[in-house]
mmCIF file of C-alpha atoms in Angstrom:
data_model
loop_
_atom_site.group_PDB
_atom_site.id
_atom_site.type_symbol
_atom_site.label_atom_id
_atom_site.label_comp_id
_atom_site.label_asym_id
_atom_site.label_seq_id
_atom_site.Cartn_x
_atom_site.Cartn_y
_atom_site.Cartn_z
ATOM 1 C CA MET A 208 38.948 42.486 -5.538
ATOM 2 C CA ARG A 209 38.625 38.841 -7.426
ATOM 3 C CA ILE A 210 39.986 37.285 -3.877
ATOM 4 C CA LYS A 211 37.238 38.666 -1.999
ATOM 5 C CA PHE A 212 34.685 37.484 -4.748
ATOM 6 C CA PHE A 213 36.060 33.811 -4.580
ATOM 7 C CA LEU A 214 35.973 33.805 -0.661
ATOM 8 C CA LEU A 215 32.362 35.010 -1.035
ATOM 9 C CA ALA A 216 31.178 32.689 -3.691
ATOM 10 C CA GLY A 217 32.965 29.841 -1.894
ATOM 11 C CA SER A 218 31.547 30.592 1.488
ATOM 12 C CA VAL A 219 27.901 30.587 0.067
ATOM 13 C CA LEU A 220 28.494 27.297 -1.988
ATOM 14 C CA LEU A 221 29.960 25.635 1.087
ATOM 15 C CA SER A 222 26.848 26.859 3.075
ATOM 16 C CA LEU A 223 24.623 25.316 0.468
ATOM 17 C CA ALA A 224 26.487 22.072 0.249
ATOM 18 C CA CYS A 225 25.858 21.981 4.193
ATOM 19 C CA VAL A 226 22.074 22.687 3.915
ATOM 20 C CA ALA A 227 22.012 20.017 0.924
ATOM 21 C CA LEU A 228 23.639 17.207 2.898
ATOM 22 C CA TYR A 229 21.623 18.295 6.023
ATOM 23 C CA LEU A 230 18.333 17.887 4.443
ATOM 24 C CA ASP A 231 19.659 14.756 2.694
ATOM 25 C CA TYR A 232 20.111 13.089 6.135
ATOM 26 C CA LYS A 233 17.027 14.518 7.462
ATOM 27 C CA PHE A 234 14.655 13.673 4.767
ATOM 28 C CA SER A 235 16.287 10.621 2.954
ATOM 29 C CA THR A 236 14.173 7.800 2.302
ATOM 30 C CA LYS A 237 17.166 5.588 1.210
ATOM 31 C CA PRO A 238 16.796 2.163 2.616
ATOM 32 C CA ILE A 239 19.539 0.788 5.056
ATOM 33 C CA MET A 240 18.111 -2.655 5.742
ATOM 34 C CA MET A 241 16.616 -5.830 4.149
ATOM 35 C CA GLU A 242 18.729 -7.955 2.411
ATOM 36 C CA ALA A 243 17.134 -9.811 -0.841
ATOM 37 C CA GLU A 244 17.476 -13.560 0.535
ATOM 38 C CA GLY A 245 17.814 -15.293 3.856
ATOM 39 C CA GLY A 246 17.346 -12.107 5.893
ATOM 40 C CA ALA A 247 14.582 -11.586 8.640
ATOM 41 C CA ASN A 248 12.578 -10.162 5.920
ATOM 42 C CA ALA A 249 12.643 -12.489 3.011
ATOM 43 C CA GLY A 250 10.335 -15.243 4.680
ATOM 44 C CA ALA A 251 8.411 -17.769 2.628
ATOM 45 C CA GLY A 252 5.024 -16.372 1.448
ATOM 46 C CA THR A 253 5.968 -12.657 1.879
ATOM 47 C CA VAL A 254 5.536 -10.004 -0.701
ATOM 48 C CA THR A 255 7.905 -7.007 -0.665
ATOM 49 C CA SER A 256 7.854 -4.071 -2.357
ATOM 50 C CA ALA A 257 10.652 -2.695 -4.589
ATOM 51 C CA ASN A 258 8.643 0.324 -5.622
ATOM 52 C CA THR A 259 9.709 3.819 -4.631
ATOM 53 C CA ALA A 260 8.259 5.990 -2.201
ATOM 54 C CA ASP A 261 7.719 9.580 -3.036
ATOM 55 C CA VAL A 262 6.319 10.742 0.505
ATOM 56 C CA SER A 263 9.024 11.399 2.809
ATOM 57 C CA ALA A 264 8.829 10.824 6.658
ATOM 58 C CA GLY A 265 8.699 14.442 7.173
ATOM 59 C CA ALA A 266 5.392 14.412 5.220
ATOM 60 C CA VAL A 267 3.985 11.534 7.370
ATOM 61 C CA TYR A 268 4.992 13.427 10.837
ATOM 62 C CA ALA A 269 2.940 16.353 9.427
ATOM 63 C CA LEU A 270 -0.139 13.989 9.513
ATOM 64 C CA SER A 271 -2.894 14.183 12.116
ATOM 65 C CA LYS A 272 -6.051 12.007 12.548
ATOM 66 C CA VAL A 273 -8.574 10.992 14.869
ATOM 67 C CA ASP A 274 -8.138 7.696 16.189
ATOM 68 C CA GLN A 275 -10.502 4.979 17.303
ATOM 69 C CA PHE A 276 -11.320 6.371 20.609
ATOM 70 C CA GLY A 277 -12.006 9.741 19.294
ATOM 71 C CA LYS A 278 -8.674 11.110 20.275
ATOM 72 C CA SER A 279 -6.809 13.523 17.816
ATOM 73 C CA GLN A 280 -3.311 12.364 17.141
ATOM 74 C CA SER A 281 -0.641 14.515 15.849
ATOM 75 C CA PHE A 282 1.758 11.980 13.923
ATOM 76 C CA ALA A 283 4.702 14.274 14.871
ATOM 77 C CA GLN A 284 4.574 13.232 18.500
ATOM 78 C CA TRP A 285 6.051 9.690 16.945
ATOM 79 C CA SER A 286 9.137 11.213 15.354
ATOM 80 C CA GLY A 287 12.068 9.911 17.337
ATOM 81 C CA LYS A 288 10.483 6.651 17.764
ATOM 82 C CA LEU A 289 10.390 3.540 15.551
ATOM 83 C CA LEU A 290 7.109 4.359 13.912
ATOM 84 C CA VAL A 291 5.461 1.385 12.207
ATOM 85 C CA ILE A 292 2.517 2.135 9.854
ATOM 86 C CA ASN A 293 0.143 -0.544 8.647
ATOM 87 C CA PHE A 294 -2.574 0.194 6.280
ATOM 88 C CA TRP A 295 -5.183 -2.195 6.775
ATOM 89 C CA ALA A 296 -9.015 -2.651 6.151
ATOM 90 C CA THR A 297 -11.763 -4.996 7.771
ATOM 91 C CA TRP A 298 -12.449 -6.335 4.397
ATOM 92 C CA CYS A 299 -8.824 -7.701 4.158
ATOM 93 C CA ALA A 300 -8.448 -10.998 5.903
ATOM 94 C CA PRO A 301 -4.770 -11.094 5.857
ATOM 95 C CA CYS A 302 -4.624 -7.588 7.442
ATOM 96 C CA LEU A 303 -6.823 -8.895 10.335
ATOM 97 C CA GLU A 304 -4.742 -11.787 10.858
ATOM 98 C CA GLU A 305 -1.504 -9.848 11.568
ATOM 99 C CA MET A 306 -3.205 -7.187 13.887
ATOM 100 C CA PRO A 307 -3.337 -9.431 17.219
ATOM 101 C CA MET A 308 0.303 -9.823 16.787
ATOM 102 C CA PHE A 309 0.695 -6.074 16.484
ATOM 103 C CA ALA A 310 -0.948 -5.531 19.579
ATOM 104 C CA GLN A 311 0.958 -8.064 21.493
ATOM 105 C CA MET A 312 4.301 -6.455 20.053
ATOM 106 C CA GLN A 313 3.232 -2.662 21.050
ATOM 107 C CA GLN A 314 2.828 -3.664 24.662
ATOM 108 C CA THR A 315 5.887 -5.572 24.801
ATOM 109 C CA HIS A 316 8.059 -3.078 22.974
ATOM 110 C CA ALA A 317 6.530 0.325 23.716
ATOM 111 C CA LEU A 318 9.487 1.039 26.312
ATOM 112 C CA ASN A 319 12.040 0.097 23.383
ATOM 113 C CA GLY A 320 10.474 2.924 21.308
ATOM 114 C CA LEU A 321 8.173 0.828 19.287
ATOM 115 C CA GLN A 322 4.952 2.801 18.303
ATOM 116 C CA ILE A 323 2.614 1.149 15.794
ATOM 117 C CA ILE A 324 -0.173 2.708 14.204
ATOM 118 C CA GLY A 325 -2.769 1.500 11.844
ATOM 119 C CA ILE A 326 -4.468 3.605 8.722
ATOM 120 C CA ALA A 327 -7.521 1.968 7.697
ATOM 121 C CA ALA A 328 -9.124 2.075 4.186
ATOM 122 C CA ASP A 329 -12.281 1.806 5.735
ATOM 123 C CA ASN A 330 -14.873 3.789 7.708
ATOM 124 C CA ALA A 331 -14.856 5.008 11.376
ATOM 125 C CA ALA A 332 -17.659 2.674 12.565
ATOM 126 C CA ASN A 333 -16.123 -0.518 10.815
ATOM 127 C CA VAL A 334 -12.772 0.492 12.782
ATOM 128 C CA GLN A 335 -14.234 1.385 15.994
ATOM 129 C CA SER A 336 -16.197 -2.171 16.015
ATOM 130 C CA PHE A 337 -13.242 -4.332 15.036
ATOM 131 C CA SER A 338 -11.068 -2.262 17.605
ATOM 132 C CA ALA A 339 -13.409 -2.981 20.531
ATOM 133 C CA LYS A 340 -14.024 -6.604 19.118
ATOM 134 C CA MET A 341 -10.492 -7.818 18.787
ATOM 135 C CA LYS A 342 -9.145 -5.487 21.728
ATOM 136 C CA ILE A 343 -6.872 -3.581 19.463
ATOM 137 C CA ASP A 344 -5.800 -0.634 21.605
ATOM 138 C CA TYR A 345 -2.942 0.627 19.436
ATOM 139 C CA PRO A 346 -3.909 3.956 17.866
ATOM 140 C CA LEU A 347 -6.090 3.067 14.637
ATOM 141 C CA PHE A 348 -7.502 5.625 12.194
ATOM 142 C CA ALA A 349 -10.102 5.333 9.613
ATOM 143 C CA ASP A 350 -9.387 6.916 6.230
ATOM 144 C CA GLU A 351 -11.524 5.280 3.711
ATOM 145 C CA ALA A 352 -10.936 7.895 0.950
ATOM 146 C CA GLY A 353 -7.310 8.649 1.662
ATOM 147 C CA ALA A 354 -5.516 5.440 3.147
ATOM 148 C CA ILE A 355 -4.910 3.633 -0.115
ATOM 149 C CA GLY A 356 -3.673 6.746 -2.047
ATOM 150 C CA LEU A 357 -1.246 7.551 1.020
ATOM 151 C CA SER A 358 -0.216 3.869 0.880
ATOM 152 C CA LYS A 359 0.423 4.237 -2.899
ATOM 153 C CA ARG A 360 2.344 7.122 -2.356
ATOM 154 C CA LEU A 361 4.736 5.203 -0.035
ATOM 155 C CA GLY A 362 5.540 2.891 -2.768
ATOM 156 C CA ASN A 363 2.767 0.698 -2.798
ATOM 157 C CA ARG A 364 1.837 0.943 -6.573
ATOM 158 C CA LEU A 365 -1.059 -1.815 -6.714
ATOM 159 C CA GLY A 366 -2.668 -0.080 -3.397
ATOM 160 C CA LEU A 367 -2.565 -3.620 -2.107
ATOM 161 C CA LEU A 368 -3.469 -4.406 1.623
ATOM 162 C CA PRO A 369 -1.925 -4.961 4.084
ATOM 163 C CA HIS A 370 0.796 -2.778 3.384
ATOM 164 C CA SER A 371 3.413 -1.676 6.205
ATOM 165 C CA ILE A 372 6.387 0.647 6.575
ATOM 166 C CA ALA A 373 8.514 1.406 9.379
ATOM 167 C CA ILE A 374 10.159 4.871 9.954
ATOM 168 C CA ALA A 375 13.202 4.580 12.248
ATOM 169 C CA PRO A 376 14.088 7.213 14.815
ATOM 170 C CA ASN A 377 16.411 9.282 12.551
ATOM 171 C CA GLY A 378 13.530 9.593 10.144
ATOM 172 C CA GLN A 379 14.435 7.120 7.603
ATOM 173 C CA ILE A 380 12.108 4.670 5.956
ATOM 174 C CA ILE A 381 13.793 1.536 6.912
ATOM 175 C CA PHE A 382 10.914 -0.971 5.966
ATOM 176 C CA ASN A 383 8.374 -1.431 3.054
ATOM 177 C CA LYS A 384 6.251 -4.485 2.812
ATOM 178 C CA MET A 385 3.082 -5.663 0.985
ATOM 179 C CA GLY A 386 1.586 -8.507 2.685
ATOM 180 C CA LYS A 387 1.658 -9.329 6.370
ATOM 181 C CA VAL A 388 4.707 -8.831 8.541
ATOM 182 C CA THR A 389 5.927 -11.795 10.751
ATOM 183 C CA GLU A 390 6.613 -11.205 14.338
ATOM 184 C CA ALA A 391 10.307 -11.958 13.593
ATOM 185 C CA GLU A 392 10.616 -9.223 10.976
ATOM 186 C CA LEU A 393 8.898 -6.896 13.508
ATOM 187 C CA LEU A 394 11.182 -8.002 16.429
ATOM 188 C CA ALA A 395 14.312 -7.555 14.041
ATOM 189 C CA LEU A 396 13.289 -3.842 13.383
ATOM 190 C CA VAL A 397 13.336 -3.534 17.145
ATOM 191 C CA GLN A 398 16.634 -4.828 17.956
ATOM 192 C CA ASN A 399 18.042 -2.810 15.162
ATOM 193 C CA PHE A 400 16.277 0.394 15.599
ATOM 194 C CA GLY A 401 14.375 0.672 18.725
ATOM 195 C CA ILE A 402 15.409 2.653 21.490
ATOM 196 C CA ALA A 403 17.195 0.175 23.930
ATOM 197 C CA THR A 404 17.576 2.355 26.734
ATOM 198 C CA LYS A 405 14.491 1.749 28.865
ATOM 199 C CA ALA A 406 13.974 -1.903 28.283
ATOM 200 C CA LYS A 407 16.108 -4.650 27.091
ATOM 201 C CA VAL A 408 14.899 -6.185 23.617
ATOM 202 C CA PRO A 409 14.803 -9.903 24.461
ATOM 203 C CA MET B 1144 51.920 34.215 -4.930
ATOM 204 C CA LYS B 1145 48.431 36.034 -5.754
ATOM 205 C CA GLN B 1146 48.384 33.573 -8.790
ATOM 206 C CA GLN B 1147 49.167 30.569 -6.525
ATOM 207 C CA LEU B 1148 46.570 31.942 -4.054
ATOM 208 C CA LEU B 1149 44.009 32.232 -6.964
ATOM 209 C CA ALA B 1150 44.816 28.718 -8.096
ATOM 210 C CA LEU B 1151 44.069 27.345 -4.425
ATOM 211 C CA MET B 1152 40.916 29.128 -4.662
ATOM 212 C CA ARG B 1153 39.669 27.409 -7.579
ATOM 213 C CA LEU B 1154 40.575 24.260 -6.514
ATOM 214 C CA VAL B 1155 38.575 24.793 -3.135
ATOM 215 C CA MET B 1156 35.820 25.852 -5.349
ATOM 216 C CA CYS B 1157 35.769 22.886 -7.623
ATOM 217 C CA GLY B 1158 35.502 20.701 -4.420
ATOM 218 C CA VAL B 1159 32.953 22.604 -2.677
ATOM 219 C CA GLY B 1160 31.146 22.541 -6.023
ATOM 220 C CA GLY B 1161 31.150 19.021 -6.287
ATOM 221 C CA LEU B 1162 30.101 18.614 -2.858
ATOM 222 C CA VAL B 1163 27.127 20.919 -3.744
ATOM 223 C CA ALA B 1164 26.288 18.697 -6.451
ATOM 224 C CA VAL B 1165 26.704 15.428 -4.341
ATOM 225 C CA GLY B 1166 24.383 17.005 -1.939
ATOM 226 C CA CYS B 1167 21.702 18.345 -4.004
ATOM 227 C CA ALA B 1168 21.625 15.312 -6.456
ATOM 228 C CA ALA B 1169 21.455 12.925 -3.520
ATOM 229 C CA PRO B 1170 17.823 13.342 -2.649
ATOM 230 C CA LEU B 1171 16.769 13.404 -6.304
ATOM 231 C CA SER B 1172 18.547 10.224 -6.950
ATOM 232 C CA HIS B 1173 16.641 8.494 -4.375
ATOM 233 C CA ALA B 1174 13.647 8.799 -6.122
ATOM 234 C CA ALA B 1175 14.952 6.941 -9.135
ATOM 235 C CA GLU B 1176 16.453 4.196 -6.813
ATOM 236 C CA PRO B 1177 14.142 1.310 -5.418
ATOM 237 C CA ALA B 1178 13.018 1.775 -2.019
ATOM 238 C CA LEU B 1179 14.203 -1.619 -0.952
ATOM 239 C CA SER B 1180 16.324 -3.934 -2.741
ATOM 240 C CA ILE B 1181 14.122 -7.195 -2.356
ATOM 241 C CA LEU B 1182 12.267 -9.779 -3.913
ATOM 242 C CA GLN B 1183 9.083 -8.927 -5.516
ATOM 243 C CA PRO B 1184 6.445 -11.570 -6.812
ATOM 244 C CA LYS B 1185 4.861 -10.154 -9.984
ATOM 245 C CA LEU B 1186 1.554 -8.977 -8.925
ATOM 246 C CA LEU B 1187 -0.760 -8.318 -11.360
ATOM 247 C CA ASP B 1188 -2.985 -4.815 -11.711
ATOM 248 C CA ALA B 1189 -6.091 -5.269 -10.620
ATOM 249 C CA ASN B 1190 -7.737 -4.731 -13.935
ATOM 250 C CA ILE B 1191 -5.771 -7.782 -15.402
ATOM 251 C CA ALA B 1192 -6.117 -9.812 -12.410
ATOM 252 C CA PHE B 1193 -9.930 -9.190 -12.443
ATOM 253 C CA LYS B 1194 -11.573 -8.881 -15.875
ATOM 254 C CA PHE B 1195 -15.052 -7.675 -15.852
ATOM 255 C CA ALA B 1196 -17.347 -8.175 -18.805
ATOM 256 C CA ALA B 1197 -21.232 -7.618 -18.811
ATOM 257 C CA ARG B 1198 -23.866 -7.832 -21.778
ATOM 258 C CA LEU B 1199 -27.715 -7.605 -22.110
ATOM 259 C CA LYS B 1200 -28.875 -11.135 -22.551
ATOM 260 C CA ASP B 1201 -32.224 -9.986 -22.912
ATOM 261 C CA ALA B 1202 -34.219 -6.995 -22.145
ATOM 262 C CA LYS B 1203 -34.723 -7.550 -18.336
ATOM 263 C CA THR B 1204 -31.500 -9.449 -17.672
ATOM 264 C CA ILE B 1205 -27.797 -8.564 -17.567
ATOM 265 C CA GLU B 1206 -25.337 -11.146 -17.525
ATOM 266 C CA VAL B 1207 -21.968 -10.987 -16.026
ATOM 267 C CA ARG B 1208 -18.814 -12.534 -16.854
ATOM 268 C CA TYR B 1209 -15.893 -12.204 -14.196
ATOM 269 C CA GLN B 1210 -12.877 -13.711 -14.934
ATOM 270 C CA ILE B 1211 -10.073 -14.234 -12.316
ATOM 271 C CA ALA B 1212 -6.405 -14.755 -12.913
ATOM 272 C CA ASN B 1213 -4.766 -18.208 -11.723
ATOM 273 C CA GLY B 1214 -3.482 -17.404 -8.030
ATOM 274 C CA TYR B 1215 -6.408 -15.011 -7.394
ATOM 275 C CA TYR B 1216 -9.726 -14.960 -6.070
ATOM 276 C CA VAL B 1217 -12.830 -12.913 -5.673
ATOM 277 C CA TYR B 1218 -15.813 -13.022 -1.989
ATOM 278 C CA LYS B 1219 -19.036 -14.098 -3.455
ATOM 279 C CA ASP B 1220 -20.531 -11.769 -0.889
ATOM 280 C CA LYS B 1221 -18.755 -8.756 -2.110
ATOM 281 C CA PHE B 1222 -20.292 -8.587 -5.503
ATOM 282 C CA ARG B 1223 -22.814 -5.697 -5.431
ATOM 283 C CA ALA B 1224 -24.828 -4.826 -8.840
ATOM 284 C CA THR B 1225 -26.363 -1.540 -9.523
ATOM 285 C CA ALA B 1226 -28.172 -0.208 -12.618
ATOM 286 C CA GLY B 1227 -30.159 2.740 -13.655
ATOM 287 C CA ALA B 1228 -31.034 4.583 -16.813
ATOM 288 C CA SER B 1229 -31.428 8.729 -16.875
ATOM 289 C CA GLU B 1230 -34.362 8.332 -19.256
ATOM 290 C CA GLN B 1231 -36.098 5.369 -16.761
ATOM 291 C CA PRO B 1232 -35.982 6.304 -13.044
ATOM 292 C CA SER B 1233 -37.520 3.324 -12.118
ATOM 293 C CA LEU B 1234 -35.306 0.887 -13.718
ATOM 294 C CA THR B 1235 -32.939 -0.564 -10.764
ATOM 295 C CA ALA B 1236 -31.013 -3.859 -10.321
ATOM 296 C CA LEU B 1237 -32.362 -6.710 -8.464
ATOM 297 C CA ALA B 1238 -30.231 -9.226 -6.354
ATOM 298 C CA PRO B 1239 -27.942 -11.107 -8.651
ATOM 299 C CA THR B 1240 -28.191 -14.931 -8.993
ATOM 300 C CA LEU B 1241 -24.785 -15.995 -7.956
ATOM 301 C CA PRO B 1242 -23.658 -19.294 -8.066
ATOM 302 C CA ASP B 1243 -22.392 -21.587 -5.405
ATOM 303 C CA GLY B 1244 -18.814 -20.559 -4.624
ATOM 304 C CA THR B 1245 -16.001 -22.729 -3.233
ATOM 305 C CA ILE B 1246 -16.325 -22.497 0.639
ATOM 306 C CA VAL B 1247 -13.112 -21.991 2.490
ATOM 307 C CA ASP B 1248 -12.137 -21.205 6.074
ATOM 308 C CA ASP B 1249 -10.676 -18.004 5.810
ATOM 309 C CA PRO B 1250 -8.338 -17.285 8.686
ATOM 310 C CA GLY B 1251 -9.815 -13.534 8.986
ATOM 311 C CA PHE B 1252 -13.319 -14.214 8.344
ATOM 312 C CA GLY B 1253 -14.115 -17.762 8.852
ATOM 313 C CA LYS B 1254 -16.084 -19.868 6.277
ATOM 314 C CA VAL B 1255 -16.580 -18.029 3.035
ATOM 315 C CA GLU B 1256 -17.335 -18.526 -0.472
ATOM 316 C CA THR B 1257 -15.039 -17.421 -3.278
ATOM 317 C CA TYR B 1258 -14.683 -17.749 -6.670
ATOM 318 C CA ARG B 1259 -11.533 -18.518 -9.050
ATOM 319 C CA GLN B 1260 -11.028 -18.643 -12.724
ATOM 320 C CA VAL B 1261 -14.372 -17.281 -13.870
ATOM 321 C CA VAL B 1262 -17.790 -16.770 -12.881
ATOM 322 C CA PHE B 1263 -21.116 -16.240 -14.836
ATOM 323 C CA PHE B 1264 -24.043 -14.758 -13.241
ATOM 324 C CA ASP B 1265 -27.206 -12.930 -13.908
ATOM 325 C CA VAL B 1266 -28.294 -9.685 -12.694
ATOM 326 C CA PRO B 1267 -31.945 -9.296 -13.176
ATOM 327 C CA LEU B 1268 -33.614 -5.919 -13.821
ATOM 328 C CA ASN B 1269 -36.956 -4.725 -12.305
ATOM 329 C CA GLU B 1270 -38.249 -3.720 -15.815
ATOM 330 C CA ALA B 1271 -37.344 -3.937 -19.465
ATOM 331 C CA VAL B 1272 -34.270 -1.721 -20.632
ATOM 332 C CA LYS B 1273 -35.560 0.873 -23.028
ATOM 333 C CA ASN B 1274 -33.951 2.188 -26.160
ATOM 334 C CA ALA B 1275 -31.713 4.219 -24.359
ATOM 335 C CA GLY B 1276 -29.942 1.462 -22.637
ATOM 336 C CA VAL B 1277 -28.817 1.094 -18.976
ATOM 337 C CA GLN B 1278 -25.747 2.309 -17.037
ATOM 338 C CA PHE B 1279 -24.814 -0.983 -15.178
ATOM 339 C CA THR B 1280 -21.969 -0.992 -12.256
ATOM 340 C CA LEU B 1281 -20.652 -3.986 -10.433
ATOM 341 C CA ASN B 1282 -18.713 -3.827 -7.332
ATOM 342 C CA ALA B 1283 -16.292 -6.652 -6.656
ATOM 343 C CA GLN B 1284 -13.474 -7.423 -4.056
ATOM 344 C CA GLY B 1285 -10.705 -10.113 -4.232
ATOM 345 C CA CYS B 1286 -7.193 -11.111 -3.208
ATOM 346 C CA ALA B 1287 -3.990 -13.130 -4.136
ATOM 347 C CA ASP B 1288 -3.125 -16.321 -2.594
ATOM 348 C CA VAL B 1289 -0.016 -14.951 -1.804
ATOM 349 C CA GLY B 1290 -1.677 -13.070 1.247
ATOM 350 C CA VAL B 1291 -2.803 -9.497 -0.304
ATOM 351 C CA CYS B 1292 -5.835 -7.990 -0.959
ATOM 352 C CA TYR B 1293 -7.104 -5.405 -3.541
ATOM 353 C CA ALA B 1294 -9.148 -2.470 -2.778
ATOM 354 C CA PRO B 1295 -12.692 -2.813 -3.715
ATOM 355 C CA GLN B 1296 -13.081 -2.859 -7.553
ATOM 356 C CA ARG B 1297 -15.857 -0.744 -9.256
ATOM 357 C CA HIS B 1298 -16.784 -1.712 -12.569
ATOM 358 C CA SER B 1299 -18.968 0.262 -14.934
ATOM 359 C CA ILE B 1300 -20.181 -0.094 -18.405
ATOM 360 C CA SER B 1301 -23.412 0.955 -20.535
ATOM 361 C CA LEU B 1302 -25.454 -1.679 -22.421
ATOM 362 C CA SER B 1303 -27.808 -0.392 -25.038
ATOM 363 C CA ALA B 1304 -28.529 -3.483 -26.960
ATOM 364 C CA ILE B 1305 -28.938 -7.189 -26.539
ATOM 365 C CA GLY B 1306 -25.721 -8.865 -27.498
ATOM 366 C CA ALA B 1307 -22.740 -11.275 -26.906
ATOM 367 C CA PHE B 1308 -19.707 -11.216 -24.733
ATOM 368 C CA ALA B 1309 -16.469 -10.171 -26.338
ATOM 369 C CA PRO B 1310 -14.408 -13.423 -26.849
ATOM 370 C CA MET B 1311 -12.924 -14.447 -23.266
ATOM 371 C CA THR B 1312 -9.063 -13.991 -22.889
ATOM 372 C CA ALA B 1313 -6.898 -16.904 -22.105
ATOM 373 C CA PRO B 1314 -6.682 -17.450 -18.339
ATOM 374 C CA ILE B 1315 -3.880 -15.222 -16.686
ATOM 375 C CA VAL B 1316 -1.019 -17.242 -15.176
ATOM 376 C CA SER B 1317 0.523 -14.851 -12.823
ATOM 377 C CA ASP B 1318 3.858 -15.670 -11.252
ATOM 378 C CA ILE B 1319 2.648 -15.569 -7.917
ATOM 379 C CA GLY B 1320 4.593 -17.091 -5.409
ATOM 380 C CA ASP B 1321 8.021 -16.944 -7.592
ATOM 381 C CA PHE B 1322 10.400 -15.753 -4.991
ATOM 382 C CA SER B 1323 13.433 -16.930 -7.551
ATOM 383 C CA PRO B 1324 16.177 -14.266 -8.132
ATOM 384 C CA ALA B 1325 14.769 -13.658 -11.499
ATOM 385 C CA SER B 1326 11.861 -11.944 -10.180
ATOM 386 C CA ARG B 1327 13.847 -9.738 -8.221
ATOM 387 C CA MET B 1328 13.362 -5.872 -9.262
ATOM 388 C CA GLN B 1329 16.511 -3.777 -9.458
#
């Protein structure tokens, strides 16, 4: 009788352990890249966040927003890709400076699994106008009321812009930076976490 | 034999229990550790980087003092002033008389005027403030030299009597741009 009890309890605990480990793997936001100094992400003039994200990639994938072309986009479509989310606004000069580079990188590395999107702390009219003027064709979403709040929950305690995060194809948040992202940083992300099956990363 | 089997089961249980503890504790422990172990300059909270004060200079004028920390700046054209009083529905703020700023060639916006350190300016009112006072709101927006911008700030204050500013605090020296290992967050 006691043996049966222990066997039963053991099975339950083993199942729980497996579930816990799976959830840990699936929804972990544990960092796996970016060295403090000398790495591709510690260039001069950068500002990087060491704050803690309290939103998981799973919560990001659950979002759905309307882009600058009026198309409703479910973020779940980008799970399994290298998803870069850039928080920006038309009133933020450093934000505008990096966006042409984002557009270029999106064009070049779409086949490597890179998907860049922008969430603006701005209204839809400003976002549409800027997108048309600057020919930014990766998805941009206007969320004047919610963008800064989401950015803060992703670790940007002071609500600064620009702020960018990257989520690896396995759902881990692997990059979290306040300030402009450099082309070298983005390229390093593609090389390390892109899907190099369809096109070769230079 | 039965005793040995029981001991073995207890051993397995302890192992599984430990595994569960690790598995369950891991996601929680992530919340306590920094997202990324990298350098972080000491950026100021917005209310420290941009300090707002206002006073009734006379019955028809509000004077603003806007103090900006070293390494930070605000845009002249982002200042927006509004005023109102529930007992004086016709009371409004007129355009602020902003002094010339420093013209900078901003890579994002082209030539723009900015202020640093401290700026004083008047906000005229369309009529004299009565005893109940006035509710004054100033919107402003600024950035740090290191290449990040703060969300638009909204400062509000109730002013009911002509008076002086509170003493100005010493200029804030921030550690912007300090990427020394000492500034690394653990």
